[in-house]
Coordinates of C-alpha atoms and ligand atoms in Angstrom, one line a residue:
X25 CA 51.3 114.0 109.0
X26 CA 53.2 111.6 111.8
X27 CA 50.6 113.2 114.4
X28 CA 47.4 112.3 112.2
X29 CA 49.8 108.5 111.7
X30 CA 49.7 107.9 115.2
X31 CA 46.1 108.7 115.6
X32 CA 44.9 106.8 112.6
X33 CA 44.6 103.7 114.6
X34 CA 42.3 104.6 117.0
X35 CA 40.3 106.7 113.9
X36 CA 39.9 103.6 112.4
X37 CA 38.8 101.4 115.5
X38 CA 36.1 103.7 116.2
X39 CA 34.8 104.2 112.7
X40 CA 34.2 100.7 112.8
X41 CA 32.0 101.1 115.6
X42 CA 30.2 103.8 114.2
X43 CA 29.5 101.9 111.3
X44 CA 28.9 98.1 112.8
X45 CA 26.1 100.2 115.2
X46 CA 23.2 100.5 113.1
X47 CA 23.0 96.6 113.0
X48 CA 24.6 96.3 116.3
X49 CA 23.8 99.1 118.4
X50 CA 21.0 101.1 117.7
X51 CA 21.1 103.2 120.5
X52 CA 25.0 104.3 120.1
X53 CA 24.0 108.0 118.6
X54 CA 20.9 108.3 120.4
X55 CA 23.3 108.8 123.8
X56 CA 24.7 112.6 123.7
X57 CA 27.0 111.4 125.9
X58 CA 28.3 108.6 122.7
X59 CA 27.5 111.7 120.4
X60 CA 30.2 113.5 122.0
X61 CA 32.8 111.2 122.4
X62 CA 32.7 110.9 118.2
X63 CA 32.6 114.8 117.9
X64 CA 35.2 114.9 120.1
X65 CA 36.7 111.9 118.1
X66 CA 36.5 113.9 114.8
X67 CA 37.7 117.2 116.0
X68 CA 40.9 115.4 117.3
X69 CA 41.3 114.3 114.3
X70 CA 40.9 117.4 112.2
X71 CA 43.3 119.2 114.8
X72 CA 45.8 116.4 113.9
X73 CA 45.9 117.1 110.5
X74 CA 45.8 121.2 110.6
X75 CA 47.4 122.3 113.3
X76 CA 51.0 123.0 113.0
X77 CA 52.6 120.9 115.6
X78 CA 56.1 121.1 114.9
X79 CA 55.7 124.7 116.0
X80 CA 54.6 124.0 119.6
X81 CA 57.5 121.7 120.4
X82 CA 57.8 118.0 120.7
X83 CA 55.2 117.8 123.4
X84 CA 52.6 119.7 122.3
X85 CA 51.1 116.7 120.0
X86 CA 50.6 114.7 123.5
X87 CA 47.4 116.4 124.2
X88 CA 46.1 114.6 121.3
X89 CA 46.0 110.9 123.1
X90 CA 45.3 112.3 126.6
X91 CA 41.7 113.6 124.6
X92 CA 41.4 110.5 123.3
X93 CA 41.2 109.3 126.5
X94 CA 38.8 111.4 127.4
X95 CA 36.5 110.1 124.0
X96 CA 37.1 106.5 125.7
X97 CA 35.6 107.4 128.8
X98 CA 32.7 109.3 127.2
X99 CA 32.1 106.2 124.8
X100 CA 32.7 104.1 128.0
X101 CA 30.3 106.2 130.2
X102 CA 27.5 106.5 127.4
X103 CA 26.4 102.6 128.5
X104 CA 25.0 102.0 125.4
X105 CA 22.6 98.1 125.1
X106 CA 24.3 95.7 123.9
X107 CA 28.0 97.7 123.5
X108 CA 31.1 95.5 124.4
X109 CA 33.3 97.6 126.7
X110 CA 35.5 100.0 124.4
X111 CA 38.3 100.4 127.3
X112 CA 40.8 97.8 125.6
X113 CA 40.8 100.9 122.9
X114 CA 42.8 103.0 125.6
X115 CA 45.5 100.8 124.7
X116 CA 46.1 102.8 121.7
X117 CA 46.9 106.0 122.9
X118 CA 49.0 104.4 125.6
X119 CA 51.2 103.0 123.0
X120 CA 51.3 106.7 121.6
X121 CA 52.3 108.2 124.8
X122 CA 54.6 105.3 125.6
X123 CA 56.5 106.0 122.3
X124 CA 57.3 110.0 123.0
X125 CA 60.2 111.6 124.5
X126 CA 58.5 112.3 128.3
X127 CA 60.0 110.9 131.3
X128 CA 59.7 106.8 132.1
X129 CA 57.5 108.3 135.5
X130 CA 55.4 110.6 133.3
X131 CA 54.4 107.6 130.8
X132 CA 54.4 105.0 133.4
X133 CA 51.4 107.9 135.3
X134 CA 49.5 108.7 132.2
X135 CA 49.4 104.6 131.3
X136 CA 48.1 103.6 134.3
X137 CA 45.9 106.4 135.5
X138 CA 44.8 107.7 132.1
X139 CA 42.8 104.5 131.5
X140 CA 41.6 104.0 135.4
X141 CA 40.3 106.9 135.0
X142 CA 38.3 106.2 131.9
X143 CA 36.4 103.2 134.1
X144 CA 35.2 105.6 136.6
X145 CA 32.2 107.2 134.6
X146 CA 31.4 103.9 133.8
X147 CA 31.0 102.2 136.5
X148 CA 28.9 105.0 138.4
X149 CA 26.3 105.3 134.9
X150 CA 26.6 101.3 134.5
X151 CA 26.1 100.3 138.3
X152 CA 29.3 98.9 140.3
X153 CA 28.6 95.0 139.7
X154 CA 32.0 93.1 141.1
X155 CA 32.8 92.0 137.2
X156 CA 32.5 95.4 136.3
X157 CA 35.1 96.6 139.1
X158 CA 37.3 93.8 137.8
X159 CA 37.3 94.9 134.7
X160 CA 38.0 98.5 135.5
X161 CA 40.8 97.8 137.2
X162 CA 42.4 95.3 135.2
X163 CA 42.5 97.4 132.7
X164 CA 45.0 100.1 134.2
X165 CA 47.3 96.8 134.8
X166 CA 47.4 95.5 131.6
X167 CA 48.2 99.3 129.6
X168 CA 50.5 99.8 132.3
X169 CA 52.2 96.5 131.4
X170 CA 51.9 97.2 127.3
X171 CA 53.6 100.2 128.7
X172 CA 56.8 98.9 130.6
X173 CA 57.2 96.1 127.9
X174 CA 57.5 98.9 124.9
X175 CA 59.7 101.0 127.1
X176 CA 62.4 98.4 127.4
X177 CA 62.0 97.2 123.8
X178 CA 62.7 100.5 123.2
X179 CA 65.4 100.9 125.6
X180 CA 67.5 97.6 124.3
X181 CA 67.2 98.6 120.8
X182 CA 68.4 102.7 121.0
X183 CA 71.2 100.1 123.2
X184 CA 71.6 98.4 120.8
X185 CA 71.6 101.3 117.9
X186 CA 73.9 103.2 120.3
X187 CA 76.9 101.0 119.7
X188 CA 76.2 100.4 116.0
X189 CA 76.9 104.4 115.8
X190 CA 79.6 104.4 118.4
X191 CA 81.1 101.5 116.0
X192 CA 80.1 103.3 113.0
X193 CA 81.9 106.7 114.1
X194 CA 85.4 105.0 115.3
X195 CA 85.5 103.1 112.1
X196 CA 84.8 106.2 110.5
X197 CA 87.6 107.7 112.3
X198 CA 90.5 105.1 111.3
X199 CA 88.9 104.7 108.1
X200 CA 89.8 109.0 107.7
X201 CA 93.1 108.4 109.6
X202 CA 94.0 105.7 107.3
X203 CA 93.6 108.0 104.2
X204 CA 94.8 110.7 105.1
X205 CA 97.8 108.9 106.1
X206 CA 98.0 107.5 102.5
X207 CA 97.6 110.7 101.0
X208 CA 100.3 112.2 102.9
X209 CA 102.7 109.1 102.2
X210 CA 101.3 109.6 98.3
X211 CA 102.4 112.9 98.6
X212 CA 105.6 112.2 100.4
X213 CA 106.3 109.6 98.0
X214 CA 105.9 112.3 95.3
X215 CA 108.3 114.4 96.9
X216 CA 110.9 112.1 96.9
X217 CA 110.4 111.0 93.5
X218 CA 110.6 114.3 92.5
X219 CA 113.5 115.3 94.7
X220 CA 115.4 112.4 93.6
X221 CA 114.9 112.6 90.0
X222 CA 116.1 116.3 90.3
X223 CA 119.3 115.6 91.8
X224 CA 119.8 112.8 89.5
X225 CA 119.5 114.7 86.2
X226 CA 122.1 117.6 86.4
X227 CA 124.9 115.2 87.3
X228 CA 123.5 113.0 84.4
X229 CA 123.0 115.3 81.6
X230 CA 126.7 116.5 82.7
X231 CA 127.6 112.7 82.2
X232 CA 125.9 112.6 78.4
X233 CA 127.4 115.8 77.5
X234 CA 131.3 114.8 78.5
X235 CA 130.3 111.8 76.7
X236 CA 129.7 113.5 73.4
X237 CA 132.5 114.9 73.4
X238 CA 134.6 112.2 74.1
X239 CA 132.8 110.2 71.4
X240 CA 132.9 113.2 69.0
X241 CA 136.8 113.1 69.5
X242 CA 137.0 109.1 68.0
X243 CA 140.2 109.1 66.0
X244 CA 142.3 108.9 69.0
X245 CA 139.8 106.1 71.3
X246 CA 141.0 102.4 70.2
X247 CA 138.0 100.4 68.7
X248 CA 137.1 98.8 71.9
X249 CA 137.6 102.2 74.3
X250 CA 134.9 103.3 71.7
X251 CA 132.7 100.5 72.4
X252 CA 132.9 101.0 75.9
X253 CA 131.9 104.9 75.4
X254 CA 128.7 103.7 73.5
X255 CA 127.7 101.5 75.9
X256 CA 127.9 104.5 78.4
X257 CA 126.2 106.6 76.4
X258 CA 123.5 104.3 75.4
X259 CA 122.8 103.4 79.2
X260 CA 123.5 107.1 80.3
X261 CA 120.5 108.1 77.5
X262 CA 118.3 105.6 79.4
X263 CA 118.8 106.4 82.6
X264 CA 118.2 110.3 81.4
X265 CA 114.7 109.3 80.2
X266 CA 113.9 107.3 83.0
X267 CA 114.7 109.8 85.7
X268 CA 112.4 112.6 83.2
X269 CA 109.5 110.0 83.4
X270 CA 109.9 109.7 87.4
X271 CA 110.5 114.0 87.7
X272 CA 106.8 114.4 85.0
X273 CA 104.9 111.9 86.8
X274 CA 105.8 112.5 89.9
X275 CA 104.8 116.7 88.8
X276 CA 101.2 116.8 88.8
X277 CA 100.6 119.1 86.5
X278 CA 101.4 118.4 82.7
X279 CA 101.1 121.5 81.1
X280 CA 100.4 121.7 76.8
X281 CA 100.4 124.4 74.3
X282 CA 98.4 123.0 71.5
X283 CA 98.3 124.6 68.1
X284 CA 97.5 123.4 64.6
X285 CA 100.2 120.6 63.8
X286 CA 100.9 118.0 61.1
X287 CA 100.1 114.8 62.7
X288 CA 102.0 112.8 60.1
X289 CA 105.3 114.6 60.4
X290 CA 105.1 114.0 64.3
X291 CA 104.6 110.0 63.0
X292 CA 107.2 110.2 60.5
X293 CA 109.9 111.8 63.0
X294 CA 109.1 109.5 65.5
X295 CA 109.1 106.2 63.1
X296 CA 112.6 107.8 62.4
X297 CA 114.1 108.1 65.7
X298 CA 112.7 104.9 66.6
X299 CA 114.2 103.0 63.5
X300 CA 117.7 102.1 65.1
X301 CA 115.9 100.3 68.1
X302 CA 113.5 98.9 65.5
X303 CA 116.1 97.8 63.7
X304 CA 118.1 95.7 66.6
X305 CA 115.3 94.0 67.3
X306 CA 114.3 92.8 64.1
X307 CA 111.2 94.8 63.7
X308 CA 109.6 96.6 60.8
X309 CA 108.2 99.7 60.7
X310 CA 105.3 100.9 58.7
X311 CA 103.0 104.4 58.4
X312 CA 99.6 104.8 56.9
X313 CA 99.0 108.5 57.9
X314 CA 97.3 110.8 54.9
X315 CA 100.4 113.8 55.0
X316 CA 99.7 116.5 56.5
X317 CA 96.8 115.8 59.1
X318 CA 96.0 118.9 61.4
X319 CA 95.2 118.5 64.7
X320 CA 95.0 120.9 67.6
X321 CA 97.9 119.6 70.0
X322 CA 101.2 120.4 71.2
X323 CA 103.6 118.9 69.0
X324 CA 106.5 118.1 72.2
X325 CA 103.9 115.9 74.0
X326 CA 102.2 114.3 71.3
X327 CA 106.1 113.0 69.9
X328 CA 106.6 112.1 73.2
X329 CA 103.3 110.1 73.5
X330 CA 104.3 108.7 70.3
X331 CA 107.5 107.9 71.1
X332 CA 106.4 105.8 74.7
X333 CA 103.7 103.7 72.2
X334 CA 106.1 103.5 69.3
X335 CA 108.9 102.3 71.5
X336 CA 106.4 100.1 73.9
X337 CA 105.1 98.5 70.5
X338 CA 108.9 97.4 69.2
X339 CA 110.3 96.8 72.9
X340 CA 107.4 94.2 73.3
X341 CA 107.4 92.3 70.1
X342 CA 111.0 90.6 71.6
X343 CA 110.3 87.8 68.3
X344 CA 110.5 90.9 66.0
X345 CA 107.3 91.5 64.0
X346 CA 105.6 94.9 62.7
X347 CA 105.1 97.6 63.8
X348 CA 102.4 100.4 62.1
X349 CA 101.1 103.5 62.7
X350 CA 98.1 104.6 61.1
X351 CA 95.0 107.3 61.4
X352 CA 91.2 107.9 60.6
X353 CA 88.9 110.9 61.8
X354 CA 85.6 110.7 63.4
X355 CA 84.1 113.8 63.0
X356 CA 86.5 116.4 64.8
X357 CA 88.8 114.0 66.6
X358 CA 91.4 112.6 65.1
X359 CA 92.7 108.7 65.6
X360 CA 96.2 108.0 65.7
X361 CA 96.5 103.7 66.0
X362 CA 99.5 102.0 66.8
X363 CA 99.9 98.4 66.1
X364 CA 101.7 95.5 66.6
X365 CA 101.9 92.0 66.3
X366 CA 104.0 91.1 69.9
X367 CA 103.2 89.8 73.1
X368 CA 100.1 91.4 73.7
X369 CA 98.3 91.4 77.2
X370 CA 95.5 89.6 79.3
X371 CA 92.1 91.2 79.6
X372 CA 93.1 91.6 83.2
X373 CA 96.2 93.3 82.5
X374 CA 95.2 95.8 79.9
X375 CA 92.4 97.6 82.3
X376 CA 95.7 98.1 84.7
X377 CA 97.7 99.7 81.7
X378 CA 97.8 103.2 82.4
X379 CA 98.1 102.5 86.1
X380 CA 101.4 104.1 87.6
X381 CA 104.2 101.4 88.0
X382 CA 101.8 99.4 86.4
X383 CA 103.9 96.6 84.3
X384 CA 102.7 93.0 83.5
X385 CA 103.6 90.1 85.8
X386 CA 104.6 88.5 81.9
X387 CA 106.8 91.3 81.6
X388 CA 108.4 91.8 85.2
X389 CA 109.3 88.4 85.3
X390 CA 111.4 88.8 81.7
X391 CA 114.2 90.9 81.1
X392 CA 112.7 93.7 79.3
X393 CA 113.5 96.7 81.0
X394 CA 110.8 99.6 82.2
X395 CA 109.6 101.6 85.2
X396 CA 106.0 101.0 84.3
X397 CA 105.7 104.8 83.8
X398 CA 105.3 105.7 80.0
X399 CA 101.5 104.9 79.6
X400 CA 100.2 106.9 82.6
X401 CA 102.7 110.0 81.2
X402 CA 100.9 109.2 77.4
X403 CA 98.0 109.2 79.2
X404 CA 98.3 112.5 81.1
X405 CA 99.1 113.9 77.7
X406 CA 96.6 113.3 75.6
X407 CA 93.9 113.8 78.4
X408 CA 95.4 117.5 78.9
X409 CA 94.6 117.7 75.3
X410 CA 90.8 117.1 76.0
X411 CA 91.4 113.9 74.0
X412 CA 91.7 109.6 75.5
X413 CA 94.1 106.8 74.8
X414 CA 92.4 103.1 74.3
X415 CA 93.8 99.7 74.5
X416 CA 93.3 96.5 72.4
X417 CA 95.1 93.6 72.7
X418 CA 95.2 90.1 72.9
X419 CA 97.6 88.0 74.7
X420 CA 100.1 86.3 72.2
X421 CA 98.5 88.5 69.1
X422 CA 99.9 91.9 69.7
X423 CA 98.2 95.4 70.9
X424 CA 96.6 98.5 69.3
X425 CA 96.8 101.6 71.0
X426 CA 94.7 104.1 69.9
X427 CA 95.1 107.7 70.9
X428 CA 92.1 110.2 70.6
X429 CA 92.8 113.8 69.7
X430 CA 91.0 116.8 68.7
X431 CA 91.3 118.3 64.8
X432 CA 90.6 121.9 66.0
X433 CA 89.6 123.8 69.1
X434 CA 90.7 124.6 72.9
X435 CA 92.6 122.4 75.0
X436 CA 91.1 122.2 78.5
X437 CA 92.5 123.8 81.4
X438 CA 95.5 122.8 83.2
X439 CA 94.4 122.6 86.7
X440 CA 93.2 119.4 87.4
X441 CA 96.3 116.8 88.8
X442 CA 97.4 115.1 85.5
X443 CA 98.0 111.8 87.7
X444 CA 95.0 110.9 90.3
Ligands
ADP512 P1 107.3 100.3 80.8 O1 107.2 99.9 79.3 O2 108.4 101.1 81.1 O3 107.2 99.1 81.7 P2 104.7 101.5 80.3 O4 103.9 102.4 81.2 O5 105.1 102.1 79.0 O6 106.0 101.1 81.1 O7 103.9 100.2 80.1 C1 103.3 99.5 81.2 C2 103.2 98.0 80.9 O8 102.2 97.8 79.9 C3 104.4 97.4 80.4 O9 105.3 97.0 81.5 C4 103.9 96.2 79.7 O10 103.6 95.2 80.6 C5 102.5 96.7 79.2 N1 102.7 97.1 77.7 C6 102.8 98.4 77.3 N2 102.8 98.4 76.0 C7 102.7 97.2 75.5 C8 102.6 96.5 74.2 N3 102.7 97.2 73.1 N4 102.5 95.2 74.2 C9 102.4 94.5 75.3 N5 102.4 95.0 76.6 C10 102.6 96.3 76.7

């Protein structure tokens, strides 16, 4: 198809002339010589469309405007009354030759002979008059300067293309170096965390345990000793749930075992444990779950999930407020929303939410505490559940989150990295 391209030009130029000469040029098909050029005109053309050229190599298609050189020169030669001179047409397949792969000498020979030659049987048929030999051999000079003029066009823009690619490939190349430096310091990162959080539980949970006991011995601790114990042990508990956030998130893989479980005894036990922290901070708690409501999930995650939104939802409503739980169905997914009237977030803020170390600049600048690390783990959860976690909130009006879970059914696998 890009061989019969390049020849349509020249088809079209000399259709033209075919069908201008009635009017024009009567005698045009009366010379065999002007009978043959067209034959030879149409053949060409054929051969451009059947033959299968990018068999024969990038060359092969050349012979194609070398023969129409040869139909100039018999149209040329034919000397027909009243015919303008057709030579300017060898500029065409000049242009063809000018735009293939052969050598600069090669093109720069077959523009300037190819079209000299084509004068020759016309000026012995036509008779040698000096405008004649002008024109002949201005000719050759001006497709040889069409010629040169293409060639370095063509020469400053592969140039210029050259260094776009060069340009293209380096940037290519930092642009890989730079991410794969990022995924190894992402990985590193996670390595650390994980490390870290390791080493930092055993002596903890060691802590909480000697703590217990002290606690558990009271009678002999004076009142304020006692004080002092609870303030270790409630800081001790924090820092134990911390450190389990950094050690799951910075795992990748969060595995669940889901089985049929009562949605609103998960709510109820989690409303309880939450009720002290509730209570401190001047928040009530409400549930609207229909008891018992099956779904297909693993009961450990889904409290924690529930835990993170229950104890998001009181920890940011500093003012005090409500805080409720409730739950529809939608076919076979269950909805578990929880509510509350507090802070709430920007529009800008909430699509960050579930964003690792993601916490709002409202809240980073305040004192409530958090590693910005309970949402993406709620996240992870419910996601390796097959089921989504939504946001809704409005800054100054409170939040809803709304977790999505399936009422029956298979979990997905566990493969996939639970934090991209
Ligand atoms: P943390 O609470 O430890 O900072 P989270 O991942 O649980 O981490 O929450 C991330 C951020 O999302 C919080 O820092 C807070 O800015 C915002 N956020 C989460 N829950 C609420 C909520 N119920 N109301 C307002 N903002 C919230």
């Amino acid at each position: 198809m890009q061989v019969a391209l390049c020849q349509l030009p020249l088809t079209l130029a000399m259709t033209a002339v075919a069908l201008a000469a009635p009017g024009g040029w009567p005698g045009l098909f009366e010379s065999g010589v002007c009978r043959a050029a067209f034959a030879l005109l149409l053949a060409l053309l054929m051969a451009c469309l059947l033959v299968p050229w990018q068999r024969f190599g990038p060359y092969a298609p050349l012979a194609i405007p070398v023969l129409d050189l040869a139909a100039i020169c018999l149209v040329r030669s034919g000397s027909v009354e009243g015919l303008p001179d057709l030579g300017i047409l060898a500029v065409l397949p000049v242009l063809w030759v000018t735009a293939s792969r052969l050598s600069g000498p090669a093109i720069l020979s077959i523009s300037f002979f190819g079209p000299l030659l084509t004068g020759l049987p016309w000026l012995l048929n036509g008779g040698s008059t000096p405008d004649r030999i002008a024109a002949a051999v201005l000719l050759p000079f001006i497709t040889l300067a069409v010629a040169i003029a293409l060639r370095v066009t063509r020469q400053q823009l592969t140039g210029r293309l050259t260094t776009q690619l060069h340009a293209g490939c380096e940037r290519e190349r930092l642009l890989n170096d730079e991410v794969s430096g990022l995924i190894d310091a992402l990985a590193a990162k996670d390595d650390v965390l994980s490390t870290v959080s390791h080493e930092f539980r055993t002596p903890l949970t060691s802590i909480i345990g000697n703590l217990d006991l002290a606690l558990s011995d009271s009678e002999h601790l004076s009142a304020q000793a006692l004080r002092r114990l609870e303030v270790a042990q409630r800081n001790a508990e924090r820092l134990l749930a911390l450190v389990s956030d950094l050690l799951m998130s910075a795992n990748s893989a969060v595995h669940v075992h889901p089985l049929r479980t009562d949605l609103a005894s998960l709510v109820e036990a989690s409303l309880g444990s939450a009720h002290a922290h509730a209570q401190a901070s001047q928040v009530t708690l409400s549930m609207e779950v229909p008891a018992p409501l099956w779904a297909h999930v693993d009961p450990l995650r889904i409290s924690q999930a529930l835990d993170n939104l229950i104890s998001n939802a009181i920890k940011y409503s500093p003012n005090g407020g409500n805080v409720r739980v409730s739950a529809s169905t939608e076919g076979d997914r269950v909805l578990l929303h929880v509510e509350d009237d507090g802070l709430g977030m920007t529009a800008t803020d909430a699509e960050r939410v579930f964003t690792r170390f993601f916490r709002s600049p409202a809240v980073r600048d305040g004192s409530i505490p958090g590693a910005g690390l309970g949402l993406s783990i709620t996240k992870a959860i419910v996601e390796r559940h097959g089921g989504s976690i939504s946001c809704n909130t409005l800054l100054g009006s409170g939040s809803t989150f709304t977790l999505e879970l399936p009422a029956k059914g298979t979990a997905p696998a566990y493969s996939q990295p639970a934090f991209p």
